[in-house]
Coordinates of N, CA and C in Angstrom, one line a residue:
M1 N 162.9 100.5 81.2 CA 162.0 101.0 82.0 C 162.8 101.1 83.4
K2 N 162.7 102.1 84.4 CA 162.8 101.4 86.4 C 161.7 101.7 86.0
K3 N 160.9 101.2 87.6 CA 159.6 100.8 88.3 C 160.3 102.1 89.3
F4 N 159.1 102.6 89.6 CA 159.2 103.6 90.7 C 158.0 103.0 92.2
I5 N 158.4 103.5 93.1 CA 157.2 103.3 93.5 C 157.0 104.6 94.7
V6 N 155.7 105.1 94.8 CA 154.9 106.4 95.1 C 154.8 105.5 96.4
I7 N 155.1 106.0 97.5 CA 154.1 106.3 98.9 C 153.8 107.1 98.8
Y8 N 151.9 107.8 99.3 CA 151.7 109.1 99.7 C 151.8 108.6 101.5
H9 N 151.3 109.8 101.4 CA 151.8 109.8 103.2 C 150.5 111.2 103.7
A10 N 150.0 111.4 104.7 CA 149.0 111.5 105.4 C 148.5 111.9 106.3
P11 N 148.5 112.9 107.1 CA 148.2 113.1 108.8 C 146.9 111.9 109.0
D12 N 147.2 111.3 109.9 CA 145.8 110.6 110.7 C 144.2 111.5 110.6
E13 N 144.3 112.5 111.0 CA 143.1 113.2 110.9 C 142.4 113.1 109.0
A14 N 143.7 113.3 109.1 CA 143.8 113.1 106.6 C 142.6 112.6 106.4
V15 N 143.2 111.3 106.8 CA 143.1 109.7 106.4 C 141.3 109.2 106.9
K16 N 141.2 109.8 107.8 CA 139.5 109.4 108.2 C 138.9 110.4 108.0
Q17 N 139.1 111.6 108.1 CA 138.4 113.0 106.8 C 138.2 111.6 105.0
M18 N 139.0 111.1 104.9 CA 138.8 110.4 102.7 C 137.8 109.2 103.8
G19 N 137.8 109.2 104.8 CA 136.8 108.2 105.5 C 135.6 107.8 105.7
D20 N 135.5 109.3 106.5 CA 134.1 109.6 106.6 C 133.4 110.5 105.1
A21 N 134.1 110.5 104.2 CA 133.4 110.9 103.3 C 132.0 110.1 102.8
S22 N 131.2 110.7 101.6 CA 130.2 110.5 101.4 C 130.8 109.8 100.0
A23 N 129.7 109.0 99.2 CA 130.4 108.1 98.0 C 130.3 109.2 96.8
E24 N 129.2 110.3 97.0 CA 129.2 111.7 96.3 C 130.6 112.4 96.6
E25 N 131.5 112.5 97.7 CA 132.6 113.4 97.5 C 133.7 112.3 97.2
M26 N 133.3 110.8 97.3 CA 134.9 109.8 97.4 C 135.0 110.1 95.8
Q27 N 134.0 110.3 94.9 CA 134.2 110.2 93.9 C 134.1 111.1 92.8
K28 N 134.1 112.8 93.8 CA 134.6 114.2 93.3 C 136.0 114.0 93.3
G29 N 136.3 113.9 94.6 CA 137.8 113.8 94.9 C 139.1 112.7 93.9
M30 N 138.3 111.6 93.7 CA 138.7 111.1 93.0 C 139.2 111.7 90.4
E31 N 138.5 112.4 90.8 CA 138.4 113.3 90.3 C 139.8 114.0 89.6
P32 N 140.2 114.5 89.8 CA 142.0 114.7 89.8 C 143.1 113.6 89.9
W33 N 142.5 112.7 90.5 CA 144.2 111.2 91.0 C 143.0 111.6 89.4
M34 N 142.2 111.1 88.8 CA 141.8 110.3 87.0 C 142.0 111.1 86.2
K35 N 142.6 112.3 86.1 CA 143.4 114.0 85.6 C 145.1 112.9 85.6
W36 N 145.1 112.8 86.4 CA 146.8 112.7 86.9 C 147.0 111.2 86.1
A37 N 146.2 110.7 86.7 CA 146.3 108.6 85.5 C 146.8 109.5 84.5
E38 N 145.3 110.1 84.0 CA 145.5 109.8 82.3 C 146.2 110.8 81.4
K39 N 147.2 111.8 82.3 CA 148.7 112.2 82.5 C 150.2 111.0 82.2
C40 N 149.7 110.9 83.4 CA 151.0 109.1 83.1 C 150.8 108.5 82.3
G41 N 150.0 108.3 81.4 CA 149.5 107.4 80.8 C 149.7 106.1 81.5
S42 N 150.6 105.1 80.2 CA 151.0 103.9 80.7 C 152.0 104.0 81.1
Q43 N 152.9 104.8 81.9 CA 153.7 105.0 82.7 C 153.6 105.3 84.3
L44 N 152.2 105.2 84.3 CA 151.5 104.4 85.8 C 150.9 102.7 85.6
V45 N 151.8 102.5 86.0 CA 152.2 100.7 85.9 C 150.2 100.5 86.7
D46 N 150.9 100.6 87.8 CA 149.2 100.3 89.0 C 149.2 101.6 90.2
M47 N 147.8 101.9 89.8 CA 147.3 103.2 90.3 C 147.6 102.6 91.6
G48 N 147.3 101.6 92.2 CA 148.0 101.6 93.6 C 145.8 101.6 94.4
T49 N 146.4 102.1 96.2 CA 144.8 101.1 96.4 C 145.2 102.6 97.8
P50 N 144.6 102.8 98.5 CA 144.4 104.0 99.8 C 145.2 102.4 100.8
L51 N 145.9 103.0 101.6 CA 146.0 101.9 103.0 C 145.4 103.0 104.3
I52 N 145.6 101.8 105.4 CA 145.3 101.9 105.9 C 145.3 100.9 107.6
G53 N 145.8 101.3 108.6 CA 146.3 100.0 109.9 C 147.4 99.9 109.5
G54 N 149.3 100.3 109.1 CA 149.7 99.7 109.4 C 150.1 99.5 110.5
Q55 N 150.9 98.3 110.3 CA 151.6 97.6 111.6 C 153.1 97.8 111.4
K56 N 153.8 97.8 112.2 CA 155.4 96.9 112.3 C 156.0 96.1 113.5
M57 N 156.4 95.6 111.9 CA 156.5 93.8 113.3 C 158.0 94.2 113.5
L58 N 158.1 93.4 114.7 CA 159.3 93.3 115.2 C 159.9 92.2 115.1
P59 N 161.8 92.5 115.3 CA 161.9 90.8 115.4 C 161.7 90.3 116.1
D60 N 160.8 90.4 117.3 CA 160.3 89.6 118.5 C 159.3 88.6 118.2
G61 N 158.8 89.3 117.4 CA 157.7 88.6 116.5 C 156.8 89.7 116.7
K62 N 156.8 90.3 117.8 CA 155.1 91.4 118.1 C 155.4 92.6 117.0
S63 N 153.8 92.7 117.1 CA 153.9 93.8 116.3 C 153.4 95.5 117.6
E64 N 153.2 96.4 116.1 CA 153.0 97.8 116.8 C 152.5 98.4 115.8
N65 N 151.3 99.7 116.3 CA 151.0 100.5 115.2 C 152.3 101.6 114.1
S66 N 152.2 101.0 112.8 CA 153.0 102.5 112.5 C 152.5 103.9 112.5
K67 N 154.0 104.3 112.7 CA 153.8 106.4 113.3 C 154.4 106.8 111.3
R68 N 154.3 106.0 110.5 CA 154.8 106.6 109.3 C 153.5 107.5 108.4
N69 N 152.2 107.0 108.8 CA 151.1 107.9 107.6 C 150.9 107.7 106.9
V70 N 151.6 106.6 105.9 CA 151.4 106.2 104.9 C 149.8 105.1 104.9
C71 N 149.5 106.1 103.6 CA 148.4 106.4 103.5 C 148.0 106.0 102.0
G72 N 149.0 105.5 101.4 CA 148.6 104.9 99.8 C 149.8 104.5 99.2
Y73 N 150.0 103.9 97.7 CA 151.0 103.8 97.4 C 150.1 104.1 95.9
S74 N 151.2 104.2 94.6 CA 151.4 103.6 92.5 C 152.1 103.1 92.7
I75 N 152.4 102.9 91.8 CA 153.6 102.2 90.6 C 154.0 103.1 89.4
L76 N 155.1 103.6 89.2 CA 155.2 104.6 87.8 C 156.5 103.1 86.8
E77 N 156.1 103.6 86.5 CA 157.6 103.4 85.1 C 158.1 104.4 84.5
A78 N 159.6 104.9 84.4 CA 159.8 105.8 83.5 C 161.3 104.9 83.9
E79 N 162.1 106.3 82.6 CA 163.8 106.5 82.6 C 165.0 106.0 83.6
N80 N 164.4 107.9 84.5 CA 165.1 107.6 86.0 C 164.2 108.1 86.7
M81 N 164.8 108.6 87.3 CA 164.3 109.2 88.7 C 163.7 111.0 88.0
E82 N 163.9 111.6 87.7 CA 163.9 113.0 87.0 C 162.4 112.6 86.6
E83 N 162.4 111.7 85.7 CA 161.2 112.0 85.4 C 159.9 111.7 85.6
A84 N 160.3 110.0 86.6 CA 159.0 110.1 88.0 C 158.6 111.0 88.8
K85 N 160.2 112.0 88.8 CA 159.5 113.1 90.0 C 158.7 114.0 88.5
S86 N 158.7 114.5 87.7 CA 157.8 114.6 86.8 C 156.6 114.5 86.5
L87 N 156.6 113.8 86.5 CA 154.7 112.2 86.4 C 153.8 112.9 87.9
I88 N 155.1 113.4 89.0 CA 154.2 113.9 90.2 C 153.9 115.1 89.9
E89 N 154.5 116.1 89.4 CA 154.8 117.5 89.2 C 152.7 117.5 89.5
G90 N 152.1 118.3 90.1 CA 150.9 118.9 89.9 C 149.8 117.6 90.2
H91 N 150.7 116.7 91.0 CA 149.6 115.4 92.1 C 148.8 115.7 93.0
P92 N 147.9 116.1 92.7 CA 146.3 115.8 93.6 C 146.8 115.6 95.0
H93 N 147.2 114.9 95.6 CA 148.0 113.9 96.7 C 148.6 115.8 97.5
L94 N 149.4 116.5 96.7 CA 150.1 117.3 97.3 C 149.3 118.6 97.8
M95 N 147.8 118.1 96.4 CA 147.8 119.5 96.7 C 146.1 119.3 97.5
W96 N 145.9 118.3 98.0 CA 144.7 117.7 98.5 C 145.0 118.4 100.1
R97 N 146.3 118.7 101.0 CA 146.5 119.8 101.7 C 148.2 119.4 101.9
G98 N 148.2 120.8 103.1 CA 149.8 121.3 102.8 C 150.6 120.6 103.6
D99 N 150.3 118.9 104.3 CA 150.6 118.5 105.5 C 150.6 116.9 105.0
C100 N 150.2 116.6 103.8 CA 150.6 115.8 102.8 C 152.1 115.8 103.0
E101 N 152.6 114.0 101.8 CA 153.9 114.3 101.3 C 153.8 113.1 100.3
I102 N 154.4 112.8 99.3 CA 155.3 111.8 98.4 C 156.2 111.0 98.8
E103 N 156.3 109.8 98.2 CA 157.6 109.6 98.6 C 157.7 108.8 97.4
I104 N 159.0 109.0 96.4 CA 159.4 108.1 95.6 C 160.4 107.1 95.5
H105 N 160.5 105.8 95.5 CA 161.6 105.1 96.1 C 161.5 103.9 93.8
E106 N 162.8 104.6 93.7 CA 163.4 103.4 92.3 C 163.5 101.8 92.8
T107 N 162.6 101.1 92.4 CA 162.8 99.7 92.7 C 164.0 99.3 92.0
M108 N 165.1 97.9 92.6 CA 166.3 97.7 92.7 C 166.3 96.4 91.8
P109 N 166.4 95.4 90.7 CA 166.5 94.2 90.5 C 166.7 93.5 90.7
L110 N 166.6 92.1 91.4 CA 167.0 90.8 92.8 C 168.4 90.3 91.9
P111 N 168.9 89.9 92.5 CA 170.2 89.8 91.8 C 170.2 87.9 91.3
G112 N 170.3 87.7 90.0 CA 170.3 85.9 90.0 C 169.3 85.7 89.3

């Protein structure tokens, strides 16, 4: 089985909305995610976590705010990209808002 990194993107307003949610709203918002996790079963290696405050590191040692709107990640295991994509079908992140996106990247083994 191969590993795939799932990267969630959402605009800043959506992330702020999530951060302003009450505990009850957050719990209710997690229900579709837990159903998705059940669908994936053992192929969901790491549910991941929300991410905020991304920094772009520059060659001169300085940094600046990331403009990529990454707001979370998960790790899946699948035979190939097609199977990984099938695990994302109906994902709650894509149903949240029309401007949310998901990227899937296959990991590569390190040489040696």
